Every structure is written in structure tokens, then in C-alpha cells.
Short mmCIF file of C-alpha atoms in Angstrom, two decimals:
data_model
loop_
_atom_site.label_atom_id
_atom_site.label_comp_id
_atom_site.label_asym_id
_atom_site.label_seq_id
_atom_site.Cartn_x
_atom_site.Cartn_y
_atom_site.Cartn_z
CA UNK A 264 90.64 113.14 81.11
CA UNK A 265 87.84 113.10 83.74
CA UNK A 266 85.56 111.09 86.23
CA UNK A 267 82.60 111.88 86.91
CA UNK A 268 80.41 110.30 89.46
CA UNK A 269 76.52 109.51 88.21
CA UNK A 270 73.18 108.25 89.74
CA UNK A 271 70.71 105.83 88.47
CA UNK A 272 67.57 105.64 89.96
CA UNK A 273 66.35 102.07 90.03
CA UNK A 274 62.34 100.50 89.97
CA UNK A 275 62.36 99.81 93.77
CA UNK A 276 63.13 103.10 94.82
CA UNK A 277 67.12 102.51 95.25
CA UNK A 278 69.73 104.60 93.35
CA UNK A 279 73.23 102.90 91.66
CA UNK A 280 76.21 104.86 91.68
CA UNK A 281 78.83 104.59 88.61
CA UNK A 282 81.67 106.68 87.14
CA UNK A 283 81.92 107.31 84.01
CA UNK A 284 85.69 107.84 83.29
CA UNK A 285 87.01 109.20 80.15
CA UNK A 286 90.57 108.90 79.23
CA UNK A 287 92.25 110.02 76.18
CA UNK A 288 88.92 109.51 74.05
CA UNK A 289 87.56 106.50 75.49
CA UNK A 290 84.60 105.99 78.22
CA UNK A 291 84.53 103.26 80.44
CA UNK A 292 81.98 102.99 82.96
CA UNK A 293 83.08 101.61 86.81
CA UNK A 294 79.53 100.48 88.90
CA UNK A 295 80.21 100.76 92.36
CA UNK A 296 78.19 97.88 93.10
CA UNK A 297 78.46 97.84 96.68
CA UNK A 298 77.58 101.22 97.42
CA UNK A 299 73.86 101.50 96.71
CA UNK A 300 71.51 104.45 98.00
CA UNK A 301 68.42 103.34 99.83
CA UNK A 302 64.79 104.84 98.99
CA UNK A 303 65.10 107.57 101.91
CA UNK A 304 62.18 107.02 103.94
CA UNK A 305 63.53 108.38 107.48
CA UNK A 306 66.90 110.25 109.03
CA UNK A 307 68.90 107.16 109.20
CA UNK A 308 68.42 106.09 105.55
CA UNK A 309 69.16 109.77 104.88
CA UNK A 310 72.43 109.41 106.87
CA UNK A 311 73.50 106.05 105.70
CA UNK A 312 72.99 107.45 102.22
CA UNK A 313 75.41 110.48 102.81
CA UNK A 314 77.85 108.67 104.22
CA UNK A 315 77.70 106.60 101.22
CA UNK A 316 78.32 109.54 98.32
CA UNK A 317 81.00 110.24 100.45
CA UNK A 318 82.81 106.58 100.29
CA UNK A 319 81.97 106.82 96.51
CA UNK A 320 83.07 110.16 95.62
CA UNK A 321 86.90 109.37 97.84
CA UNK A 322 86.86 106.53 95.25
CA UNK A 323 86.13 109.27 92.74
CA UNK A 324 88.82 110.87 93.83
CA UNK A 325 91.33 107.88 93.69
CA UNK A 326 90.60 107.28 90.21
CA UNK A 327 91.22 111.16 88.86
CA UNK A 328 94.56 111.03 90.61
CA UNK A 329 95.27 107.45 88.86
CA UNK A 330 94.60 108.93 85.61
CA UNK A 331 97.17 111.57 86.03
CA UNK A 332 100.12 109.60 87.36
CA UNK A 333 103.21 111.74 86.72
CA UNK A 334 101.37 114.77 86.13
CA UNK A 335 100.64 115.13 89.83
CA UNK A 336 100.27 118.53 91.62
CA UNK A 337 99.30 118.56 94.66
CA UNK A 338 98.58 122.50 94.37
CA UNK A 339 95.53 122.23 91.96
CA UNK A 340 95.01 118.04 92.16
CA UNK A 341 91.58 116.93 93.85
CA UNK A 342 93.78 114.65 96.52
CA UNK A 343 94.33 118.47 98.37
CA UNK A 344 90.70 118.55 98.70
CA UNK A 345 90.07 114.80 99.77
CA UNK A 346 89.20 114.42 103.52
CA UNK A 347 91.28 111.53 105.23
CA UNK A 348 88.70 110.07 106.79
CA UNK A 349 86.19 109.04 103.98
CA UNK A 350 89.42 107.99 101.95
CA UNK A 351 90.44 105.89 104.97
CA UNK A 352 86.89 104.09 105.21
CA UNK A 353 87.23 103.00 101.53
CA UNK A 354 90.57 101.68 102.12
CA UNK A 355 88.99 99.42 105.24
CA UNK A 356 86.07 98.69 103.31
CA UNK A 357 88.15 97.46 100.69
CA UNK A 358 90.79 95.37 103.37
CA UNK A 359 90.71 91.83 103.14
CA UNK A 360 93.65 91.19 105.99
CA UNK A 361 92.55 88.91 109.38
CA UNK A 362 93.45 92.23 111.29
CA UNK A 363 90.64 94.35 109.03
CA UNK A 364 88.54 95.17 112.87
CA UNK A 365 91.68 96.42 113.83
CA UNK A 366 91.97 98.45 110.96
CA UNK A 367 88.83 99.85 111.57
CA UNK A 368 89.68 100.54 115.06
CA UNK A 369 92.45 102.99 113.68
CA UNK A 370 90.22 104.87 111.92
CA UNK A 371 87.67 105.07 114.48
CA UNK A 372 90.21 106.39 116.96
CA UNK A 373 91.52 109.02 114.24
CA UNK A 374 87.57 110.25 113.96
CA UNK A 375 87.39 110.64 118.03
CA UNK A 376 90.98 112.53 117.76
CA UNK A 377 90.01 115.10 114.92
CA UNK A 378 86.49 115.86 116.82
CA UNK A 379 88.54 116.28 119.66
CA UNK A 380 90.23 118.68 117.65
CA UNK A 381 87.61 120.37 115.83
CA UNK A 382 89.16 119.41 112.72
CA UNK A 383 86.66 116.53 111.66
CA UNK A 384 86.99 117.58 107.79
CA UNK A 385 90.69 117.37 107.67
CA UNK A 386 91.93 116.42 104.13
CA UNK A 387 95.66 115.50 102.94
CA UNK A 388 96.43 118.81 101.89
CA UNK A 389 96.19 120.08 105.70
CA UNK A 390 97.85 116.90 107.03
CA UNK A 391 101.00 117.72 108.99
CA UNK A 392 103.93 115.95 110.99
CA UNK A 393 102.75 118.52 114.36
CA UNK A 394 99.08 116.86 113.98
CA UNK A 395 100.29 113.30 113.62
CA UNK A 396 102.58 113.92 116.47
CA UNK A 397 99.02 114.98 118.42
CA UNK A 398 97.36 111.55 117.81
CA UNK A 399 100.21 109.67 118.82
CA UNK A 400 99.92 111.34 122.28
CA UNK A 401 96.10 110.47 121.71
CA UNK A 402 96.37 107.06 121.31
CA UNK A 403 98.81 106.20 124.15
CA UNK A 404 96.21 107.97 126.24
CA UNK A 405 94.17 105.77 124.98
CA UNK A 406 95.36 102.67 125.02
CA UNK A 407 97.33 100.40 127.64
CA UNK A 408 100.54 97.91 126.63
CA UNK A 409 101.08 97.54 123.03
CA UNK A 410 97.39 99.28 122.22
CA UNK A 411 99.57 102.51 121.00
CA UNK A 412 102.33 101.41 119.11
CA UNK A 413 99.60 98.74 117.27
CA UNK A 414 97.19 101.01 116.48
CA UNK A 415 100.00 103.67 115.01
CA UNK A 416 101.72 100.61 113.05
CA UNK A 417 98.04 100.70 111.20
CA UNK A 418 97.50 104.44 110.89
CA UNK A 419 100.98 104.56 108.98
CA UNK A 420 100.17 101.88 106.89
CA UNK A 421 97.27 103.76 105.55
CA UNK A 422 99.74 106.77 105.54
CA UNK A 423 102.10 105.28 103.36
CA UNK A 424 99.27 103.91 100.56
CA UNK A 425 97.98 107.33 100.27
CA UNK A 426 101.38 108.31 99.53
CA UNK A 427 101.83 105.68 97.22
CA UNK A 428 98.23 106.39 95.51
CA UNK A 429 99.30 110.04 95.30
CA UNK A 430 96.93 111.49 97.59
CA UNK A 431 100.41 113.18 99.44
CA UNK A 432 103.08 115.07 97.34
CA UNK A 433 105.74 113.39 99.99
CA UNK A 434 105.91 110.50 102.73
CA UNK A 435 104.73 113.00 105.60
CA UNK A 436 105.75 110.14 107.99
CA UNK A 437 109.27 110.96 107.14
CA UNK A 438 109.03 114.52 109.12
CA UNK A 439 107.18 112.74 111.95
CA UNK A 440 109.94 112.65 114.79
CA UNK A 441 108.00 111.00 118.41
CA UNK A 442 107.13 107.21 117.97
CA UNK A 443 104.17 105.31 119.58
CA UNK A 444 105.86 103.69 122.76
CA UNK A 445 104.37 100.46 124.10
CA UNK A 446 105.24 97.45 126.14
CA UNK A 447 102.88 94.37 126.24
CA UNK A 448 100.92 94.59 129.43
CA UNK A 449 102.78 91.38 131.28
CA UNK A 450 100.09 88.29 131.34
CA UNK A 451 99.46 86.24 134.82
CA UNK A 452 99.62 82.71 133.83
CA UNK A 453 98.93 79.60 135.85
CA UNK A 454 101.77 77.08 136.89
CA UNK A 455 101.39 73.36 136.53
CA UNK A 456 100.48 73.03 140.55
CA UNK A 457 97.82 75.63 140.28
CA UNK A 458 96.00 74.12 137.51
CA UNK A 459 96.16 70.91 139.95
CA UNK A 460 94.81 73.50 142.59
CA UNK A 461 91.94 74.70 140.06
CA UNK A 462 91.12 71.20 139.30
CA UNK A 463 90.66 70.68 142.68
CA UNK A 464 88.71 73.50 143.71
CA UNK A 465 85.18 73.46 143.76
CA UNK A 466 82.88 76.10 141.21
CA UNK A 467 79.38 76.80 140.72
CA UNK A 468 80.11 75.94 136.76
CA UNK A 469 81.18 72.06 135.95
CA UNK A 470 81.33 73.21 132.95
CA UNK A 471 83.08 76.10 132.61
CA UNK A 472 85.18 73.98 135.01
CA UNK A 473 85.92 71.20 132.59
CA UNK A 474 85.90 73.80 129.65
CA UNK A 475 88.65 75.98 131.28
CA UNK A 476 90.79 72.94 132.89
CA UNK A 477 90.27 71.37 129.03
CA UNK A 478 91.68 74.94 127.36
CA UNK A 479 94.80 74.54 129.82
CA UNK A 480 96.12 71.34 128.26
CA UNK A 481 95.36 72.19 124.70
CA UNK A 482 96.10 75.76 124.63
CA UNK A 483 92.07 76.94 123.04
CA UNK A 484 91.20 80.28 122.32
CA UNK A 485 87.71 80.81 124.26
CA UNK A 486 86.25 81.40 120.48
CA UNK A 487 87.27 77.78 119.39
CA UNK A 488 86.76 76.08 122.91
CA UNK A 489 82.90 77.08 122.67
CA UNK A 490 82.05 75.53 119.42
CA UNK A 491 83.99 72.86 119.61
CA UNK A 492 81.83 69.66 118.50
CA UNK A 493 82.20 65.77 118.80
CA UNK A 494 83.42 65.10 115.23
CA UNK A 495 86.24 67.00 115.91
CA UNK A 496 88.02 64.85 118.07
CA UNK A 497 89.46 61.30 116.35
CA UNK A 498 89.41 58.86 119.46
CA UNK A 499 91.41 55.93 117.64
CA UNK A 500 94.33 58.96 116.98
CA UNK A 501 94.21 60.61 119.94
CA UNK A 502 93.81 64.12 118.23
CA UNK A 503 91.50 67.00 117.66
CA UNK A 504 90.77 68.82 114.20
CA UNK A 505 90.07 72.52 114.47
CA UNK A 506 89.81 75.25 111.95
CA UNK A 507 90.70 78.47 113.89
CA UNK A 508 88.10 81.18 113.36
CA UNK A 509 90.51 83.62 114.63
CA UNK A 510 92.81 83.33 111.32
CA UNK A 511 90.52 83.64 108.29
CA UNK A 512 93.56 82.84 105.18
CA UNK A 513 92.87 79.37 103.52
CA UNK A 514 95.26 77.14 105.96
CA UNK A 515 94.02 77.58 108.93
CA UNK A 516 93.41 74.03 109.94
CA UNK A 517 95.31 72.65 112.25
CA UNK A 518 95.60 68.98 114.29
CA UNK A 519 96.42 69.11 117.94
CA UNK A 520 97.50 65.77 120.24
CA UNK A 521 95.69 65.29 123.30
CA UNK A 522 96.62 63.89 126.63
CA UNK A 523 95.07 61.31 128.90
CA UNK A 524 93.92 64.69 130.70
CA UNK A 525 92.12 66.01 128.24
CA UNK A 526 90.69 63.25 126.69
CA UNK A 527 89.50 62.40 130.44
CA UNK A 528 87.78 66.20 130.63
CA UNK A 529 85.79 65.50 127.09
CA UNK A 530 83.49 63.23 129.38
CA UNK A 531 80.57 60.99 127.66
CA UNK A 532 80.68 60.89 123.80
CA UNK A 533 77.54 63.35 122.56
CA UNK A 534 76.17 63.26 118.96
CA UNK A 535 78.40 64.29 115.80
CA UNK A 536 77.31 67.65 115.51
CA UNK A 537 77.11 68.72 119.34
CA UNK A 538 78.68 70.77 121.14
CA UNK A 539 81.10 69.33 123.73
CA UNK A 540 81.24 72.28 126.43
CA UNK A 541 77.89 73.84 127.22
CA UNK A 542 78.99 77.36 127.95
CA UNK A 543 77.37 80.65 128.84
CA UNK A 544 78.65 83.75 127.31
CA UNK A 545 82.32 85.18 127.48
CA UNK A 546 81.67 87.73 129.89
CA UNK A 547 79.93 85.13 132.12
CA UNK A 548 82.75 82.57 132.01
CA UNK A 549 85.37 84.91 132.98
CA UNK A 550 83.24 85.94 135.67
CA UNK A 551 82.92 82.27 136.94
CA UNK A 552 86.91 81.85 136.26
CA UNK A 553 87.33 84.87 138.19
CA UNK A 554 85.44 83.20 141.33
CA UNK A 555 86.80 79.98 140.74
CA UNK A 556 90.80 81.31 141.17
CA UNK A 557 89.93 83.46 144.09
CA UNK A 558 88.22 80.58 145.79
CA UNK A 559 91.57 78.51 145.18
CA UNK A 560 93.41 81.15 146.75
CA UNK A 561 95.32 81.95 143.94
CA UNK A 562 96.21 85.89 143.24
CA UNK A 563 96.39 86.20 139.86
CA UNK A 564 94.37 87.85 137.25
CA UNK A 565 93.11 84.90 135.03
CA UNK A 566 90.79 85.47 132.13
CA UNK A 567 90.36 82.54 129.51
CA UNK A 568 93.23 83.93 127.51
CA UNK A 569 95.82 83.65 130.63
CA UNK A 570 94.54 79.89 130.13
CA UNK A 571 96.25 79.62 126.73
CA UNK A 572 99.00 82.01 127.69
CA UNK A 573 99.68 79.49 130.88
CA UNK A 574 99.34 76.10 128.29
CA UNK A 575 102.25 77.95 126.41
CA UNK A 576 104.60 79.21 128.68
CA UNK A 577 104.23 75.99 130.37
CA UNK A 578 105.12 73.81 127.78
CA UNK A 579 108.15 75.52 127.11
CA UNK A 580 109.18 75.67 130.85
CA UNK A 581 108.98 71.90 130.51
CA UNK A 582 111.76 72.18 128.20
CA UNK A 583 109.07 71.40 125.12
CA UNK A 584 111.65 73.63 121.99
CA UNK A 585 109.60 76.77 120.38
CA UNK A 586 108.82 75.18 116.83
CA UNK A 587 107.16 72.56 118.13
CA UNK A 588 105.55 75.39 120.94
CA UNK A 589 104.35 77.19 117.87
CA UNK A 590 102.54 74.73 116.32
CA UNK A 591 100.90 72.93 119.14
CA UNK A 592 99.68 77.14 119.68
CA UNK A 593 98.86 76.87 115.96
CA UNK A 594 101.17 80.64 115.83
CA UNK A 595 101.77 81.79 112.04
CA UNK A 596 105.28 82.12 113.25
CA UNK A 597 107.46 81.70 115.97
CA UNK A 598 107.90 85.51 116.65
CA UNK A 599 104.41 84.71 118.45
CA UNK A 600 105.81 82.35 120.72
CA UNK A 601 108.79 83.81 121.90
CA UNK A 602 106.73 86.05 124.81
CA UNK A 603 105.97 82.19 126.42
CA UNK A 604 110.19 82.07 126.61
CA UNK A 605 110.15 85.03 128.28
CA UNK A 606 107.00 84.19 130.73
CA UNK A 607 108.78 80.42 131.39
CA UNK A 608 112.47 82.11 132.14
CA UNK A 609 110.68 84.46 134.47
CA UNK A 610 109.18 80.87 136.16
CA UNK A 611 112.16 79.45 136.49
CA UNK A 612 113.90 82.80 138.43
CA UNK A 613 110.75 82.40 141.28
CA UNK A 614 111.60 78.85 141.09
CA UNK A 615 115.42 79.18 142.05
CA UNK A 616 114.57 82.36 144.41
CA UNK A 617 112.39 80.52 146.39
CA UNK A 618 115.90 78.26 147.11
CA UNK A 619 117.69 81.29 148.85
CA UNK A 620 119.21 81.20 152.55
CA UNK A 621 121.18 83.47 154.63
CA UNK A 622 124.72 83.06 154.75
#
């Protein structure tokens, strides 16, 4: 019972990688298709091609432990030897989640940690509770909010499938005692009167203008506001199409209503395929928006995703229930929508404070 890993050198210079796996008398062959060395013709294709043999031979790995299942031992197995990091990459590589860049981003901040720590060739077998306890105090500072607590949620779910793949003898988690603490960083949003005040506020953008008004009465990521086209929106319904290009599973299509205000901000009727908002870059908008509030006088920190935030907190401060809050925010679930309850309660408090007297 073996695996061995092989090169092919191909007619255009490149070199295929395969494993040739035998298992109680039979040899199967595994091509690891998407792993192919370049013809080395300077540093970085040297580099690229290093870090390559090292994806393929943590999938080497993986498959030796496979084959032995129950007969395990972490003492003389080749999972003691594996380092984290290269198995880690082949687990992203290999992710087909929406939150994969965020997977990524986990393993990128492990790398910067174990530099930090001089330990940049750490494998399982030298994995402990004490050094996961380290990156946890790493990440949070790191990170602001919930940027701690999310990015350890994703470290231990790569934890817990090397367990399960046998690459750890036992669930180290279990001996880890600190958790990553996090509170989501609390969001300015913009009340119904201030959007009025926007609207009536002059800014060197009309377009980012009608763009940002527009995103406040249909709730818009910036991504989907931007290329948003004509032959999205059905006139004779009242109604715009979209396909979110934040969620990538197969039903992510979604039908939104629109109100005399934004079907007044979509302007003259352009050509099928053009865009309806003419907008410079993200950086540049928010920029403008930034301007655009202070010249209003409101003080508030508003990107473009305070202008969603504010469409859904203030939909349910209008009494509008969460289901329907959900899907109007297109949100996979309601759990999503339950931080525009807490935003709209908060509203209503300043709303009744603002009614106090002496007595």
C-alpha cells in the first residue's frame, strides 16, 4: 500500500504531476490535472513551480492516510510530517463555498502568524492548544468587530476536516480553552428625513447622486447597483430582475418592487444592454458620498453599504415584518435581518428621547 507522486515531462516544455497509488495489488493512477509545472524560464516560474509540488505532494499525503483508515498512527504516519499550511491551501483550492476569499483570508492570516512566530513549517504533529490559543490573540489584534470570531469560525473548520481526514490523532480544538470574542462594529444608517436631506443636497456627482439615493429605496449592494442594465427593470410590473453576484449557488435570482421614487431616479430609458448608473470606481463613490453627507450636515459615517443597511433598518422601523424584510434584502435567511431589528428599536429609543421634559 503506497502513493507515490510522479512527473511527466510534456512536448511544450511543461511537466504533469500524477500518483500512482497501489492498494492491495492494484494500481490506479490519479492526474492532478490542475497542478501543472511551467517550463522554468525565470525565479517566479521557479517559485510558482515549488509551491506547486508542495500543493501536490499535501494531496499525496491525504491519499496515504486514506488508504490506511483504521490503521492510523500518528507516531510513524506521514500526517506528523505534513505542514498545515500547504494542506490548508489544497483544502481552499479545492472549496467551492460563496465564502471561499474568506477562506483564503484564514489561511493567509495563519501564514503572517507562524512567520511571526518563526514557525512557518509547522506541521500537525507540532500543532498544539497553547499555539492556537496564540493566533486567536493574533487575529483579534488584527481584526475589528466580528473580523476575529469570523475568521476563527473558518480556521476551526479546517481544524476539524483534518481531524476528520486523519491528519490529527484527536480534535485538538477540544483542549483549546480562550474563544475569539467579537461584536459587530455598530453601522450608521440614514433615517427617512436624511435621505430627504441627501436628496436635497447638492454634489459634484448626479450620478453617484441618483445611484446612491436609488440604492436607498431598493436596498443594492454597490456590486449590483453598478452593473445594473435597462433590461432589468420590467416597466409594465413595476419590478427589477437581478441575479446577485455576491451569492454564487444556483438561486440567486431574485425580483424586487420598486416605488414611484425609484422608478423616478432610473431617469430616461437607455438601450437594453446599458448600463443605467454611470459610476466611477468604489473607492471614488464613497469618497463623493463622503462629501455629499458632510455637506448635508449630517454626522454619520456613510459608505454605500450604510445605504443598504439604512433601506433595511428602515423598512422595518416602518413596521414592514422581517420575512418580508428578508426577501426584499434578498438574505438567505432571516438570521441576516435581525441586526436591522436591532438598528430600527435603537431608532425608535432617539425617537421617544427626543420627547423628554423636566418634571
Amino acid at each position: 500500500m503506497s502513493v507515490t507522486l510522479r512527473k511527466r515531462k510534456n512536448a511544450n516544455g511543461t511537466t504533469s504531476l500524477r500518483l500512482d497509488i497501489y492498494k492491495d495489488g492494484k494500481h490506479t493512477i490519479e492526474t492532478l490535472k490542475h497542478l501543472q509545472l511551467a517550463k522554468p524560464s525565470n525565479l517566479n516560474d521557479r517559485e510558482s513551480n515549488k509551491e506547486l509540488l508542495q500543493q501536490a505532494e499535501a494531496i499525496r499525503l491525504t491519499r496515504a492516510i486514506e488508504l490506511e483508515g483504521n490503521n492510523y498512527n500518528m507516531d510513524s504516519d506521514a500526517a506528523k510530517k505534513t505542514i498545515i499550511t500547504v494542506w490548508m491551501q489544497t483544502y481552499v483550492d479545492a472549496y467551492t463555498k460563496k465564502d471561499k476569499r474568506n477562506m483564503q483570508g484564514v489561511l493567509n492570516r495563519f501564514s503572517d502568524f507562524l512567520i511571526l512566530e518563526k514557525k512557518s513549517g509547522l506541521t500537525f504533529g507540532n500543532l498544539t492548544a497553547l499555539l492556537i490559543e496564540d493566533f486567536i490573540d493574533y487575529l483579534q489584534s488584527k481584526s475589528t468587530g466580528e473580523g476575529a470570531k469570523s475568521y476563527f469560525n473558518r480556521f476551526k473548520k479546517m481544524i476539524k476536516n483534518a481531524y476528520r481526514k486523519r491528519f490529527l490523532k484527536s480534535n485538538i480544538l477540544d483542549e483549546v480553552e480562550r474563544k475569539a470574542k467579537g461584536k459587530a462594529n455598530k453601522k450608521d444608517v440614514l433615517t427617512l428625513a436624511e435621505i430627504a436631506t441627501l436628496a436635497a443636497t447638492p454634489t459634484e456627482s448626479s450620478e453617484v447622486k441618483r445611484a446612491a439615493l436609488f440604492s436607498t429605496v431598493t436596498g443594492l449592494a454597490w456590486v449590483d447597483i453598478k452593473q445594473l442594465t435597462w433590461d432589468k427593470i420590467k416597466f409594465d410590473s413595476s419590478q427589477l430582475e437581478i441575479v446577485r453576484s455576491k451569492l454564487k449557488e444556483e438561486n440567486n435570482s431574485y425580483t424586487i418592487p420598486l416605488n414611484k421614487t425609484a422608478l423616478k431616479l432610473l431617469g430616461e430609458v437607455g438601450p437594453a444592454r446599458e448600463r443605467i448608473f454611470n459610476l466611477p470606481t468604489a473607492n471614488g463613490a464613497n469618497k463623493t458620498l463622503k462629501a455629499w453627507v458632510e455637506r448635508a450636515g449630517i454626522n454619520k459615517k456613510i459608505t454605500w453599504h450604510n445605504l443598504r443597511h439604512s433601506y433595511g433598518t428602515n423598512l422595518i422601523f416602518n413596521e414592514v415584518d422581517i420575512l418580508t424584510t428578508s426577501k426584499l434584502l434578498m438574505h438567505s435567511s432571516t438570521a441576516q435581518t435581525m441586526r436591522y431589528v436591532q438598528a430600527a428599536e435603537e431608532m425608535k429609543q432617539k425617537g421617544t428621547d427626543k420627547l423628554n421634559f423636566e418634571l
